[in-house]
PDB file of C-alpha atoms in Angstrom:
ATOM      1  CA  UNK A 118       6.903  40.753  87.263  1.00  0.00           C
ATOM      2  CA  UNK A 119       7.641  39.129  84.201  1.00  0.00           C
ATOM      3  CA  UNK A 120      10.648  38.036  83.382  1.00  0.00           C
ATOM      4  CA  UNK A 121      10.731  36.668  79.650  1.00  0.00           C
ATOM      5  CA  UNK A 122       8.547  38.677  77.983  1.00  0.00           C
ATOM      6  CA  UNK A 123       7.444  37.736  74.278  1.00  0.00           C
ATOM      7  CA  UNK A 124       5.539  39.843  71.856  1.00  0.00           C
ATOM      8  CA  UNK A 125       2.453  39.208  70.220  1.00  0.00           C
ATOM      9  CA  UNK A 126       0.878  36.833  72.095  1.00  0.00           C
ATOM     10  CA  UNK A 127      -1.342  35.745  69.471  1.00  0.00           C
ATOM     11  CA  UNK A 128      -0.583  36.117  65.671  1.00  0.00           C
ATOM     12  CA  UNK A 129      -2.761  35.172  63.450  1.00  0.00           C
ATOM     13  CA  UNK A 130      -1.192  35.241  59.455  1.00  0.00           C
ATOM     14  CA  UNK A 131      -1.570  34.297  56.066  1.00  0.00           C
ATOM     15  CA  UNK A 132      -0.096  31.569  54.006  1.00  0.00           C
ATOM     16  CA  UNK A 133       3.549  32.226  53.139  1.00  0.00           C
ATOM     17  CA  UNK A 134       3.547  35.847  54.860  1.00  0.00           C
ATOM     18  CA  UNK A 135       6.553  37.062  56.868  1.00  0.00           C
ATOM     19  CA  UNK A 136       6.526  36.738  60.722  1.00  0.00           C
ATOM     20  CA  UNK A 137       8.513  38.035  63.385  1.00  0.00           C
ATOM     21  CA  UNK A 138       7.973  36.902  67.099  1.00  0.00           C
ATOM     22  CA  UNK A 139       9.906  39.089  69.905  1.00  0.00           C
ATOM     23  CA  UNK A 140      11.544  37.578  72.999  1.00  0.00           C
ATOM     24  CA  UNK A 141      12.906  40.381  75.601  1.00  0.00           C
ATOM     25  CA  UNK A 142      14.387  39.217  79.120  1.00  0.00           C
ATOM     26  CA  UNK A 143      15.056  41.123  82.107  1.00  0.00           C
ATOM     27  CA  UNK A 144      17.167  38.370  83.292  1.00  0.00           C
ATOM     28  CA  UNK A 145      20.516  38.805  82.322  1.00  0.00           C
ATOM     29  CA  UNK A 146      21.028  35.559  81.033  1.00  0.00           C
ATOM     30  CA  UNK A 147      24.166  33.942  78.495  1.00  0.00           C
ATOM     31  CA  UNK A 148      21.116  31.832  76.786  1.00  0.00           C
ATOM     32  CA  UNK A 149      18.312  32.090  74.587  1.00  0.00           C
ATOM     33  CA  UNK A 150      16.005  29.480  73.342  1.00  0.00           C
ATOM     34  CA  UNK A 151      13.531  29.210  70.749  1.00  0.00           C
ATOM     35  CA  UNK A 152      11.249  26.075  71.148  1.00  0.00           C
ATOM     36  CA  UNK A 153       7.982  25.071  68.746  1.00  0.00           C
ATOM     37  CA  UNK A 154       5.209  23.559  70.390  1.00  0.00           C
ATOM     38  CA  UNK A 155       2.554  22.377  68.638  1.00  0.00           C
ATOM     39  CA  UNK A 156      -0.692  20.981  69.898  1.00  0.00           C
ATOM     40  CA  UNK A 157      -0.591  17.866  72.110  1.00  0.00           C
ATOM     41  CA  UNK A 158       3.365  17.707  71.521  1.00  0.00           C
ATOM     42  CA  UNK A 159       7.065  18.133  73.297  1.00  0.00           C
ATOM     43  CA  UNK A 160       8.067  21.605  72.780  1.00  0.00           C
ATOM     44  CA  UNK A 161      10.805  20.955  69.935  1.00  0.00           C
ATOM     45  CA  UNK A 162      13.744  23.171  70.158  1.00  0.00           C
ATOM     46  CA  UNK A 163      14.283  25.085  66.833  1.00  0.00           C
ATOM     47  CA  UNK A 164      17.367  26.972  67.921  1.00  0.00           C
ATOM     48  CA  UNK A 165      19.450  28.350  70.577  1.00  0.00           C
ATOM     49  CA  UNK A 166      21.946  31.267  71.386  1.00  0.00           C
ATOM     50  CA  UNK A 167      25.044  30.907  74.274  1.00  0.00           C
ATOM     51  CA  UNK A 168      25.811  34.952  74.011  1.00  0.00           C
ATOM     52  CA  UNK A 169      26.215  35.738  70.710  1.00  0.00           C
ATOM     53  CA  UNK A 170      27.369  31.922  69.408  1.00  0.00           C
ATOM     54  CA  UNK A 171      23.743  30.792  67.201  1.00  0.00           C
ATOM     55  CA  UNK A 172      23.287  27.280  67.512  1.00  0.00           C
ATOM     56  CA  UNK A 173      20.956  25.729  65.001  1.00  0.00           C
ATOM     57  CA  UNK A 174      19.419  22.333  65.572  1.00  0.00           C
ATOM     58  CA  UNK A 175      19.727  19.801  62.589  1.00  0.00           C
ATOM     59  CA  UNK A 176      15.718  19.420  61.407  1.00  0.00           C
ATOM     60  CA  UNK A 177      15.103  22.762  61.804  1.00  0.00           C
ATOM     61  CA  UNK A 178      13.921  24.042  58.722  1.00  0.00           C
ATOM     62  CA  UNK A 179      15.616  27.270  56.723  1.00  0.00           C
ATOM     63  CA  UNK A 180      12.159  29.027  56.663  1.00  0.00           C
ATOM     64  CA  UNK A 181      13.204  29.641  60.402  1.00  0.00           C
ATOM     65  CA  UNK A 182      15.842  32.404  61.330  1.00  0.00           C
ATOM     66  CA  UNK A 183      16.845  33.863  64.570  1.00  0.00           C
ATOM     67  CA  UNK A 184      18.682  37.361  65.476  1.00  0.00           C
ATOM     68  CA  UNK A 185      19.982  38.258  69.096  1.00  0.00           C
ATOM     69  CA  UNK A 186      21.185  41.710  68.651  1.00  0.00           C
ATOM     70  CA  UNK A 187      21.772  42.537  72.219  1.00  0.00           C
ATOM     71  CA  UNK A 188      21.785  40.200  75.368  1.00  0.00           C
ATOM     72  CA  UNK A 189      18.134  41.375  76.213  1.00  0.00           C
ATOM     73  CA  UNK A 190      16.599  40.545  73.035  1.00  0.00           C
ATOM     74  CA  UNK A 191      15.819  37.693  70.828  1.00  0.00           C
ATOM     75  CA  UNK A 192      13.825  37.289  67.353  1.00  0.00           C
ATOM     76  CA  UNK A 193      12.678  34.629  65.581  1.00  0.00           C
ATOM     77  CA  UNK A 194      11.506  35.136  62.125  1.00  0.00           C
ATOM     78  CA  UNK A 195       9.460  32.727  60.005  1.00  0.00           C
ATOM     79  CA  UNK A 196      10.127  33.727  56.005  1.00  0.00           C
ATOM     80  CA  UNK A 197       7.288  32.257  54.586  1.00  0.00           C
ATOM     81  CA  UNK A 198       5.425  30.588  57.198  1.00  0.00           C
ATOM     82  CA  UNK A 199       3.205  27.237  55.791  1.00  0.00           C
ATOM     83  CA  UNK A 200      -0.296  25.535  56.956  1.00  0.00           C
ATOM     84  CA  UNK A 201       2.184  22.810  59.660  1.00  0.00           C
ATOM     85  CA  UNK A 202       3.978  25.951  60.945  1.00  0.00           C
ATOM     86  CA  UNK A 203       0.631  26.895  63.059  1.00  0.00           C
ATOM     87  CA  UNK A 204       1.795  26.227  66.625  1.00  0.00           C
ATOM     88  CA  UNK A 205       3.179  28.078  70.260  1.00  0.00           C
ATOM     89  CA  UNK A 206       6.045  29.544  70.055  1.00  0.00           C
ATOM     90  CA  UNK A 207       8.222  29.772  73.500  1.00  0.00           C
ATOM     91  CA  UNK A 208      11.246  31.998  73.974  1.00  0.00           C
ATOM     92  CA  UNK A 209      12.919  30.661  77.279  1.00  0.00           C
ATOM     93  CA  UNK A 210      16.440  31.534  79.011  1.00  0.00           C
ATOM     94  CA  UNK A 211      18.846  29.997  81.325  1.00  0.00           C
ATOM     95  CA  UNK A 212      21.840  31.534  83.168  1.00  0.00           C
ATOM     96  CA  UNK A 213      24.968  29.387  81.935  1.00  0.00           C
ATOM     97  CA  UNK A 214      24.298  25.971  80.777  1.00  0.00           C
ATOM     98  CA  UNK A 215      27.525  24.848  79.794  1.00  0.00           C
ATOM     99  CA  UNK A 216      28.915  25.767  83.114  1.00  0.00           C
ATOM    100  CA  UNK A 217      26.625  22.771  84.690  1.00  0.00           C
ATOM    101  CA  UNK A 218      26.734  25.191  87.717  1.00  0.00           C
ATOM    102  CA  UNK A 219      23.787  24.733  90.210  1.00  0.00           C
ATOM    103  CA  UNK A 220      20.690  26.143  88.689  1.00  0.00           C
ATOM    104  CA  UNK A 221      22.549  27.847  85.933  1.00  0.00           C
ATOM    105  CA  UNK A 222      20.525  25.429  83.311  1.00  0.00           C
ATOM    106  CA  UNK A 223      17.304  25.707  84.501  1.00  0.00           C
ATOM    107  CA  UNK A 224      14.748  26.978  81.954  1.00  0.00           C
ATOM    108  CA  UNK A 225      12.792  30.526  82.446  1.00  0.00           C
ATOM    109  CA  UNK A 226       9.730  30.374  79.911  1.00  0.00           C
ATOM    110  CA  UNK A 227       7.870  33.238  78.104  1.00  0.00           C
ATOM    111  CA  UNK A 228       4.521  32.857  78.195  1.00  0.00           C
ATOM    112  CA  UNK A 229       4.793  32.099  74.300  1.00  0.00           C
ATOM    113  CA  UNK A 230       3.566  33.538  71.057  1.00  0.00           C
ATOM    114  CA  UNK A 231       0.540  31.549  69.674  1.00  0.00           C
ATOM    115  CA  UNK A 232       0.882  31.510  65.939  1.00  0.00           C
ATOM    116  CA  UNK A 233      -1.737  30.436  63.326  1.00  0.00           C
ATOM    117  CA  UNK A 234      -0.658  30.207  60.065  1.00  0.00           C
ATOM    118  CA  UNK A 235      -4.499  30.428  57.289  1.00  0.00           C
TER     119      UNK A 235
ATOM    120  CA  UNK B 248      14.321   5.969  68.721  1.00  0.00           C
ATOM    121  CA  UNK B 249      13.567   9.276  70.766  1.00  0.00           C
ATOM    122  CA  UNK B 250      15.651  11.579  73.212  1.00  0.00           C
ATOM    123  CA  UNK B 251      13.220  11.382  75.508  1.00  0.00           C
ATOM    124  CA  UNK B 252      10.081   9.066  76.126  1.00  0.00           C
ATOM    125  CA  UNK B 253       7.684   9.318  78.864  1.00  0.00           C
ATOM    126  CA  UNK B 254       4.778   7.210  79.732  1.00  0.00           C
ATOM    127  CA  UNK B 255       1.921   7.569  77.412  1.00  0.00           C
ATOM    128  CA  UNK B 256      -1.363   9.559  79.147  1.00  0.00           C
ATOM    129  CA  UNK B 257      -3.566  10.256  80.268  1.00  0.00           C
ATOM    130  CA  UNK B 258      -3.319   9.135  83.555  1.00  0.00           C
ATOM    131  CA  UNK B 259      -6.782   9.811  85.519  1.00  0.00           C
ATOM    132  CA  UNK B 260      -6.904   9.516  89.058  1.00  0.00           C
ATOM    133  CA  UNK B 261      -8.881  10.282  92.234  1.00  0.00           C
ATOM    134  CA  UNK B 262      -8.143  13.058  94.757  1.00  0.00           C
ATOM    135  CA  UNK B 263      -5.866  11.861  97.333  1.00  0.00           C
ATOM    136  CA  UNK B 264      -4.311   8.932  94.777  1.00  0.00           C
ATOM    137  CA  UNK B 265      -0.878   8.598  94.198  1.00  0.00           C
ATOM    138  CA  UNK B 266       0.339   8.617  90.672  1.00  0.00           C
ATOM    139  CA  UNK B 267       4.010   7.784  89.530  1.00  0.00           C
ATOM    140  CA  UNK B 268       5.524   9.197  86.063  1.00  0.00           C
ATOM    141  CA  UNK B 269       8.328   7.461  84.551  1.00  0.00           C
ATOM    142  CA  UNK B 270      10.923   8.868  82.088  1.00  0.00           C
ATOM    143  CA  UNK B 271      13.661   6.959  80.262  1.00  0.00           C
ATOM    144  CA  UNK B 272      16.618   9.104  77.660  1.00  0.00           C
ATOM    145  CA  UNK B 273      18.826   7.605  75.806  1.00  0.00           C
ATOM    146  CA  UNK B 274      21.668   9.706  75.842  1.00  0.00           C
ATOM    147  CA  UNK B 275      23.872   8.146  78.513  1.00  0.00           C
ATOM    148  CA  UNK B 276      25.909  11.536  78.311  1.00  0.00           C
ATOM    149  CA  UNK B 277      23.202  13.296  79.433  1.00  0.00           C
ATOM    150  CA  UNK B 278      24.152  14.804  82.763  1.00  0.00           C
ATOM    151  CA  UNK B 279      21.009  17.252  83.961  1.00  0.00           C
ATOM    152  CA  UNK B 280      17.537  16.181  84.832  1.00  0.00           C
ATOM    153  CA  UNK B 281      14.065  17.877  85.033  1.00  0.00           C
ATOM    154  CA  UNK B 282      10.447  17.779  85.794  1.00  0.00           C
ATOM    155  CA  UNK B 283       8.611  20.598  84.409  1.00  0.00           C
ATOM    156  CA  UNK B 284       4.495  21.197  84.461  1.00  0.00           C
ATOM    157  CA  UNK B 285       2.492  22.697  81.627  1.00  0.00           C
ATOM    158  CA  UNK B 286      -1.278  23.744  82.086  1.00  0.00           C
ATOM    159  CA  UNK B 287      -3.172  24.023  79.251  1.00  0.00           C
ATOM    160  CA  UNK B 288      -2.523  26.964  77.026  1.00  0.00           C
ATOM    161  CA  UNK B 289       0.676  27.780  79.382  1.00  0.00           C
ATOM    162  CA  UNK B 290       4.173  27.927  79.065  1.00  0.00           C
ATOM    163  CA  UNK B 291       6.172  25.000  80.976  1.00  0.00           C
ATOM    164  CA  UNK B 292       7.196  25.689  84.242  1.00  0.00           C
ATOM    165  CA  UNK B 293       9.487  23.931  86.283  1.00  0.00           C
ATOM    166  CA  UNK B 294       8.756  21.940  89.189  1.00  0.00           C
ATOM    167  CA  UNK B 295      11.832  20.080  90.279  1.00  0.00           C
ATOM    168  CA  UNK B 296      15.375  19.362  89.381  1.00  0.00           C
ATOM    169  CA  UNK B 297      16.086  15.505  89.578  1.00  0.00           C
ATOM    170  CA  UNK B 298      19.503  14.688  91.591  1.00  0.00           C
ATOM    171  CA  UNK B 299      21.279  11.628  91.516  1.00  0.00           C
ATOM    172  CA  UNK B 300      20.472  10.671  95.115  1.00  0.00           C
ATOM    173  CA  UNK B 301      16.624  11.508  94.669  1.00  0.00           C
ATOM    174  CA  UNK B 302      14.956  14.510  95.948  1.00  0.00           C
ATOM    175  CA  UNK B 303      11.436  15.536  97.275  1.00  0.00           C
ATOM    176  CA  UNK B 304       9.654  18.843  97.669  1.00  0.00           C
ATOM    177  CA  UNK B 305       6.544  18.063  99.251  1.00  0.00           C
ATOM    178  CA  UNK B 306       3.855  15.762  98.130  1.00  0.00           C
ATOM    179  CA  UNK B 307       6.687  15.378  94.977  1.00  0.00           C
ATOM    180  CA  UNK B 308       9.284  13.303  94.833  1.00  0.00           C
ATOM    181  CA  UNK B 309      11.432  12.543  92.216  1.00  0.00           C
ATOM    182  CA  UNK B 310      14.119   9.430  91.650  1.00  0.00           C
ATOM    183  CA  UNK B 311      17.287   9.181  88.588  1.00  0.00           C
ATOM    184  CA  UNK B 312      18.669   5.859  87.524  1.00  0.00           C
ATOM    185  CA  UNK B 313      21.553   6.494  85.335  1.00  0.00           C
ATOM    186  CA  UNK B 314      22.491   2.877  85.039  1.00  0.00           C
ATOM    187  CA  UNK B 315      18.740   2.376  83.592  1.00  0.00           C
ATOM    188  CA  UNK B 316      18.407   6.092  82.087  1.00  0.00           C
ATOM    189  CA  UNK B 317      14.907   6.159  83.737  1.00  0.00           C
ATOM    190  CA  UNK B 318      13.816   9.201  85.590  1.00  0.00           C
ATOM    191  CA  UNK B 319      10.774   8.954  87.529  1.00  0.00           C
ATOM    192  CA  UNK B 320       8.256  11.446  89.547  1.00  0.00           C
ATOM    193  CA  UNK B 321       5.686  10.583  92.459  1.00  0.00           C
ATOM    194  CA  UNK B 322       3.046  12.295  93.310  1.00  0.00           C
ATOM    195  CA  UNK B 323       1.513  11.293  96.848  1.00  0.00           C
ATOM    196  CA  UNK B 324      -2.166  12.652  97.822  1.00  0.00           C
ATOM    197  CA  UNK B 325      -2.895  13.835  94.307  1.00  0.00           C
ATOM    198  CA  UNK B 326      -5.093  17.438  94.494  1.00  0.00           C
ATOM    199  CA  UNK B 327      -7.425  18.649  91.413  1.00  0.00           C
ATOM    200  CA  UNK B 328      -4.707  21.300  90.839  1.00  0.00           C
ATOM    201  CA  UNK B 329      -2.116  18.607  90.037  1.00  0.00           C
ATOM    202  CA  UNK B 330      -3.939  18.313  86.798  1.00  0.00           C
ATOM    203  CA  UNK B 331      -1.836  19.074  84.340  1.00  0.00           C
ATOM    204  CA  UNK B 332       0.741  17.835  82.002  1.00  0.00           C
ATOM    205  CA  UNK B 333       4.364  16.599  83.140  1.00  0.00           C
ATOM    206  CA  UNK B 334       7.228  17.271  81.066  1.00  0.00           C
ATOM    207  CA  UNK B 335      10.322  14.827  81.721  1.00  0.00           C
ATOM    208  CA  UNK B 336      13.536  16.911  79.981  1.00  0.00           C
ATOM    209  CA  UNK B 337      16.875  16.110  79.685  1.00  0.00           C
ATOM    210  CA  UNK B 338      20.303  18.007  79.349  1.00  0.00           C
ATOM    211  CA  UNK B 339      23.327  16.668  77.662  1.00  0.00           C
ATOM    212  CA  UNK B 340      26.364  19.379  77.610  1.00  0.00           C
ATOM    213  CA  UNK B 341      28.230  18.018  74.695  1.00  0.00           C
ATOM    214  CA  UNK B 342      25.424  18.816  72.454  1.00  0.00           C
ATOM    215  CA  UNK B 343      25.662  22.674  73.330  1.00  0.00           C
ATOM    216  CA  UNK B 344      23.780  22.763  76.854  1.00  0.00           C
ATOM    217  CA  UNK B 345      20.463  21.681  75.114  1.00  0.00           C
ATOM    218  CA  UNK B 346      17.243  20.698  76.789  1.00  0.00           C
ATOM    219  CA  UNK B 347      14.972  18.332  75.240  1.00  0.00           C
ATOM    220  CA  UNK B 348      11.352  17.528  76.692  1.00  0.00           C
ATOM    221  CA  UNK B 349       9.743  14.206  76.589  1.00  0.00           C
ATOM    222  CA  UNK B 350       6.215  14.484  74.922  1.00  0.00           C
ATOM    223  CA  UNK B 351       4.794  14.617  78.282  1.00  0.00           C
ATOM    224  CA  UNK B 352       2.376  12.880  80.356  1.00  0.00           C
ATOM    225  CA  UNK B 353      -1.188  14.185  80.584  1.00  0.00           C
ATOM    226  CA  UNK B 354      -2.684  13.810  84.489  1.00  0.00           C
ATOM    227  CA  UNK B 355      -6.520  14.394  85.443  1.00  0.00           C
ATOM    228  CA  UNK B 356      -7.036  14.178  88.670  1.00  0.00           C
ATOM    229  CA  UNK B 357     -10.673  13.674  89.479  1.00  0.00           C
ATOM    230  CA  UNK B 358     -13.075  14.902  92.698  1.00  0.00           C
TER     231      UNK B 358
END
Protein backbone atom coordinates (compact mmCIF):
# COMPACT_ATOMS: atom_id res chain seq x y z
CA UNK A 1 0.00 0.00 0.00
CA UNK A 2 1.22 3.27 -0.64
CA UNK A 3 2.47 5.24 1.68
CA UNK A 4 3.28 8.86 0.24
CA UNK A 5 0.83 9.39 -2.07
CA UNK A 6 1.09 12.50 -4.54
CA UNK A 7 -1.53 13.82 -6.84
CA UNK A 8 -1.46 14.25 -10.36
CA UNK A 9 0.99 12.18 -11.51
CA UNK A 10 1.45 13.89 -14.65
CA UNK A 11 0.60 17.65 -15.23
CA UNK A 12 0.98 18.99 -18.17
CA UNK A 13 0.47 23.25 -18.12
CA UNK A 14 0.86 26.34 -19.81
CA UNK A 15 3.39 29.06 -19.58
CA UNK A 16 2.98 31.14 -16.42
CA UNK A 17 -0.33 29.19 -15.28
CA UNK A 18 -0.92 28.32 -11.61
CA UNK A 19 -0.03 24.78 -10.32
CA UNK A 20 -0.71 22.93 -7.35
CA UNK A 21 0.90 19.41 -6.71
CA UNK A 22 -0.64 17.31 -3.61
CA UNK A 23 1.47 15.21 -1.23
CA UNK A 24 -0.76 13.03 1.37
CA UNK A 25 1.06 10.44 3.81
CA UNK A 26 -0.30 7.74 5.76
CA UNK A 27 2.79 7.70 7.72
CA UNK A 28 2.56 9.79 10.54
CA UNK A 29 5.61 11.50 10.07
CA UNK A 30 7.14 15.17 11.84
CA UNK A 31 8.66 15.84 8.10
CA UNK A 32 7.79 16.80 4.77
CA UNK A 33 9.94 17.36 1.82
CA UNK A 34 9.57 18.87 -1.43
CA UNK A 35 12.49 17.98 -3.86
CA UNK A 36 12.79 19.09 -7.87
CA UNK A 37 14.24 16.70 -10.08
CA UNK A 38 14.87 17.46 -13.32
CA UNK A 39 16.10 15.24 -16.08
CA UNK A 40 19.51 13.55 -15.67
CA UNK A 41 19.97 15.57 -12.25
CA UNK A 42 20.19 15.25 -8.14
CA UNK A 43 16.80 15.75 -6.88
CA UNK A 44 17.30 19.45 -5.46
CA UNK A 45 15.45 20.11 -2.33
CA UNK A 46 13.13 23.19 -2.73
CA UNK A 47 11.74 23.13 0.79
CA UNK A 48 10.99 21.31 3.85
CA UNK A 49 8.50 21.19 6.88
CA UNK A 50 9.59 19.70 10.71
CA UNK A 51 5.65 19.82 11.92
CA UNK A 52 4.43 22.94 11.24
CA UNK A 53 8.11 24.95 11.28
CA UNK A 54 8.52 25.76 6.99
CA UNK A 55 11.98 25.66 6.16
CA UNK A 56 12.90 27.28 2.88
CA UNK A 57 16.17 26.53 1.16
CA UNK A 58 18.24 29.65 0.02
CA UNK A 59 18.04 29.30 -4.16
CA UNK A 60 14.75 28.37 -4.09
CA UNK A 61 12.91 30.65 -6.08
CA UNK A 62 9.61 32.80 -4.74
CA UNK A 63 7.52 31.39 -7.70
CA UNK A 64 7.58 28.27 -5.32
CA UNK A 65 5.27 28.10 -2.15
CA UNK A 66 4.41 25.33 0.14
CA UNK A 67 1.29 24.82 2.68
CA UNK A 68 1.08 21.87 5.29
CA UNK A 69 -2.26 22.37 6.76
CA UNK A 70 -2.48 19.21 8.68
CA UNK A 71 0.28 16.54 9.46
CA UNK A 72 -1.12 14.29 6.56
CA UNK A 73 -0.93 16.75 3.90
CA UNK A 74 1.47 18.79 1.97
CA UNK A 75 1.15 21.30 -1.16
CA UNK A 76 3.39 22.78 -3.24
CA UNK A 77 2.26 25.49 -5.46
CA UNK A 78 4.11 26.94 -8.46
CA UNK A 79 2.60 30.78 -9.11
CA UNK A 80 3.54 31.19 -12.45
CA UNK A 81 5.39 28.25 -13.50
CA UNK A 82 8.25 29.07 -16.54
CA UNK A 83 9.74 26.87 -19.62
CA UNK A 84 13.07 25.57 -16.77
CA UNK A 85 10.36 24.73 -14.20
CA UNK A 86 9.40 21.44 -16.40
CA UNK A 87 10.71 18.65 -14.17
CA UNK A 88 9.57 15.61 -11.33
CA UNK A 89 8.38 16.71 -8.54
CA UNK A 90 8.89 14.31 -5.27
CA UNK A 91 7.08 14.77 -1.98
CA UNK A 92 9.05 12.47 0.53
CA UNK A 93 8.81 12.08 4.53
CA UNK A 94 10.91 10.99 7.34
CA UNK A 95 9.97 10.24 10.98
CA UNK A 96 12.22 12.75 13.12
CA UNK A 97 15.34 13.92 11.58
CA UNK A 98 16.62 16.13 14.05
CA UNK A 99 16.35 13.49 16.64
CA UNK A 100 19.30 11.49 14.64
CA UNK A 101 17.38 8.49 16.17
CA UNK A 102 17.90 5.14 14.26
CA UNK A 103 15.98 5.26 11.07
CA UNK A 104 14.08 8.32 12.07
CA UNK A 105 15.87 10.24 8.91
CA UNK A 106 15.44 7.92 6.40
CA UNK A 107 13.56 9.20 3.33
CA UNK A 108 9.94 7.66 2.22
CA UNK A 109 9.40 8.89 -1.53
CA UNK A 110 6.13 9.58 -3.46
CA UNK A 111 6.18 8.30 -6.58
CA UNK A 112 6.37 12.07 -7.81
CA UNK A 113 4.35 14.47 -9.88
CA UNK A 114 5.80 14.83 -13.46
CA UNK A 115 5.32 18.41 -14.47
CA UNK A 116 5.72 19.96 -17.97
CA UNK A 117 5.57 23.40 -18.16
CA UNK A 118 4.55 24.52 -22.65
CA UNK B 1 32.22 23.40 -4.86
CA UNK B 2 29.19 20.89 -4.34
CA UNK B 3 27.50 19.17 -1.21
CA UNK B 4 27.79 16.17 -2.68
CA UNK B 5 29.84 14.67 -5.70
CA UNK B 6 29.75 11.23 -6.91
CA UNK B 7 31.66 9.57 -9.60
CA UNK B 8 30.68 10.62 -13.01
CA UNK B 9 28.64 7.60 -15.13
CA UNK B 10 27.90 5.68 -16.67
CA UNK B 11 29.52 2.85 -15.44
CA UNK B 12 28.79 -0.31 -17.85
CA UNK B 13 29.60 -3.59 -16.75
CA UNK B 14 29.12 -7.34 -17.34
CA UNK B 15 26.83 -9.67 -15.36
CA UNK B 16 28.62 -11.09 -12.52
CA UNK B 17 31.28 -7.86 -12.42
CA UNK B 18 31.87 -6.02 -9.51
CA UNK B 19 31.45 -2.32 -9.63
CA UNK B 20 32.48 0.18 -6.76
CA UNK B 21 30.72 3.80 -6.38
CA UNK B 22 32.49 6.41 -4.58
CA UNK B 23 31.00 9.50 -2.85
CA UNK B 24 32.89 12.39 -1.25
CA UNK B 25 30.69 15.67 0.88
CA UNK B 26 32.11 18.35 2.05
CA UNK B 27 30.34 19.15 5.00
CA UNK B 28 32.49 17.66 7.74
CA UNK B 29 29.34 18.26 10.06
CA UNK B 30 27.50 16.04 8.21
CA UNK B 31 26.60 13.16 10.49
CA UNK B 32 24.06 10.65 8.38
CA UNK B 33 24.89 8.67 5.32
CA UNK B 34 22.90 7.03 2.43
CA UNK B 35 22.74 5.00 -0.65
CA UNK B 36 19.58 5.31 -2.42
CA UNK B 37 18.58 3.68 -6.12
CA UNK B 38 16.48 5.41 -8.75
CA UNK B 39 15.13 3.48 -11.91
CA UNK B 40 14.25 5.37 -14.62
CA UNK B 41 11.09 7.37 -14.37
CA UNK B 42 10.96 6.29 -10.46
CA UNK B 43 11.12 7.86 -7.32
CA UNK B 44 14.49 7.13 -5.23
CA UNK B 45 14.40 4.43 -3.03
CA UNK B 46 16.66 3.57 -0.46
CA UNK B 47 18.98 0.81 -0.40
CA UNK B 48 21.28 1.13 2.55
CA UNK B 49 22.21 3.34 5.40
CA UNK B 50 26.11 3.82 5.55
CA UNK B 51 27.56 3.30 9.30
CA UNK B 52 30.74 4.34 10.46
CA UNK B 53 32.13 0.81 10.84
CA UNK B 54 30.85 -0.28 7.26
CA UNK B 55 27.92 -2.38 6.61
CA UNK B 56 26.75 -5.01 3.98
CA UNK B 57 23.38 -6.37 2.97
CA UNK B 58 24.06 -8.90 0.54
CA UNK B 59 25.89 -8.63 -2.68
CA UNK B 60 26.09 -4.63 -1.24
CA UNK B 61 28.37 -3.33 0.80
CA UNK B 62 28.94 -0.04 1.75
CA UNK B 63 32.19 1.79 3.57
CA UNK B 64 32.31 5.82 5.38
CA UNK B 65 35.56 7.65 5.78
CA UNK B 66 34.90 10.67 7.77
CA UNK B 67 38.51 11.66 7.99
CA UNK B 68 38.40 11.66 3.94
CA UNK B 69 34.49 12.55 3.65
CA UNK B 70 34.32 9.72 1.01
CA UNK B 71 31.49 7.30 1.11
CA UNK B 72 31.71 4.41 -1.05
CA UNK B 73 29.31 1.36 -2.29
CA UNK B 74 30.33 -2.19 -3.76
CA UNK B 75 28.50 -4.13 -5.65
CA UNK B 76 29.86 -7.86 -5.96
CA UNK B 77 28.29 -10.25 -8.82
CA UNK B 78 26.53 -7.40 -10.56
CA UNK B 79 22.80 -8.75 -11.98
CA UNK B 80 20.91 -6.89 -15.05
CA UNK B 81 18.49 -5.62 -12.35
CA UNK B 82 21.28 -3.65 -10.64
CA UNK B 83 20.91 -1.30 -13.51
CA UNK B 84 20.01 1.67 -12.32
CA UNK B 85 21.14 4.91 -10.95
CA UNK B 86 22.89 5.32 -7.39
CA UNK B 87 22.21 8.23 -5.37
CA UNK B 88 25.03 9.01 -2.65
CA UNK B 89 23.04 11.60 0.02
CA UNK B 90 24.13 13.18 2.88
CA UNK B 91 22.56 14.57 6.21
CA UNK B 92 23.93 17.38 8.20
CA UNK B 93 21.56 18.28 11.39
CA UNK B 94 22.66 21.80 11.88
CA UNK B 95 21.25 22.75 8.62
CA UNK B 96 17.61 21.64 9.72
CA UNK B 97 17.86 17.68 9.24
CA UNK B 98 18.33 18.17 5.40
CA UNK B 99 19.22 15.53 2.87
CA UNK B 100 21.09 16.36 -0.12
CA UNK B 101 21.73 13.76 -3.07
CA UNK B 102 24.82 13.60 -5.09
CA UNK B 103 23.94 13.81 -8.89
CA UNK B 104 24.16 10.17 -9.00
CA UNK B 105 25.94 7.53 -10.76
CA UNK B 106 24.32 5.87 -13.78
CA UNK B 107 25.12 1.75 -13.83
CA UNK B 108 24.30 -0.61 -16.95
CA UNK B 109 24.94 -3.76 -16.32
CA UNK B 110 25.19 -5.80 -19.47
CA UNK B 111 24.22 -9.78 -20.37
Amino acid sequence: DAMVIQNPRYQVTQFGKPVTLSCSQTLNHNVMYWYQQKSSQAPKLLFHYYDKDFNNEADTPDNFQSRRPNTSFCFLDIRSPGLGDTAMYLCATSRDVRQGRNGANVLTFGAGSRLTVL
Amino acid sequence: RKEVEQDPGPFNVPEGATVAFNCTYSNSASQSFFWYRQDCRKEPKLLMSVYSSGNEDGRFTAQLNRASQYISLLIRDSKLSDSATYLCVVMTYNQGGKLIFGQGTELSVKP
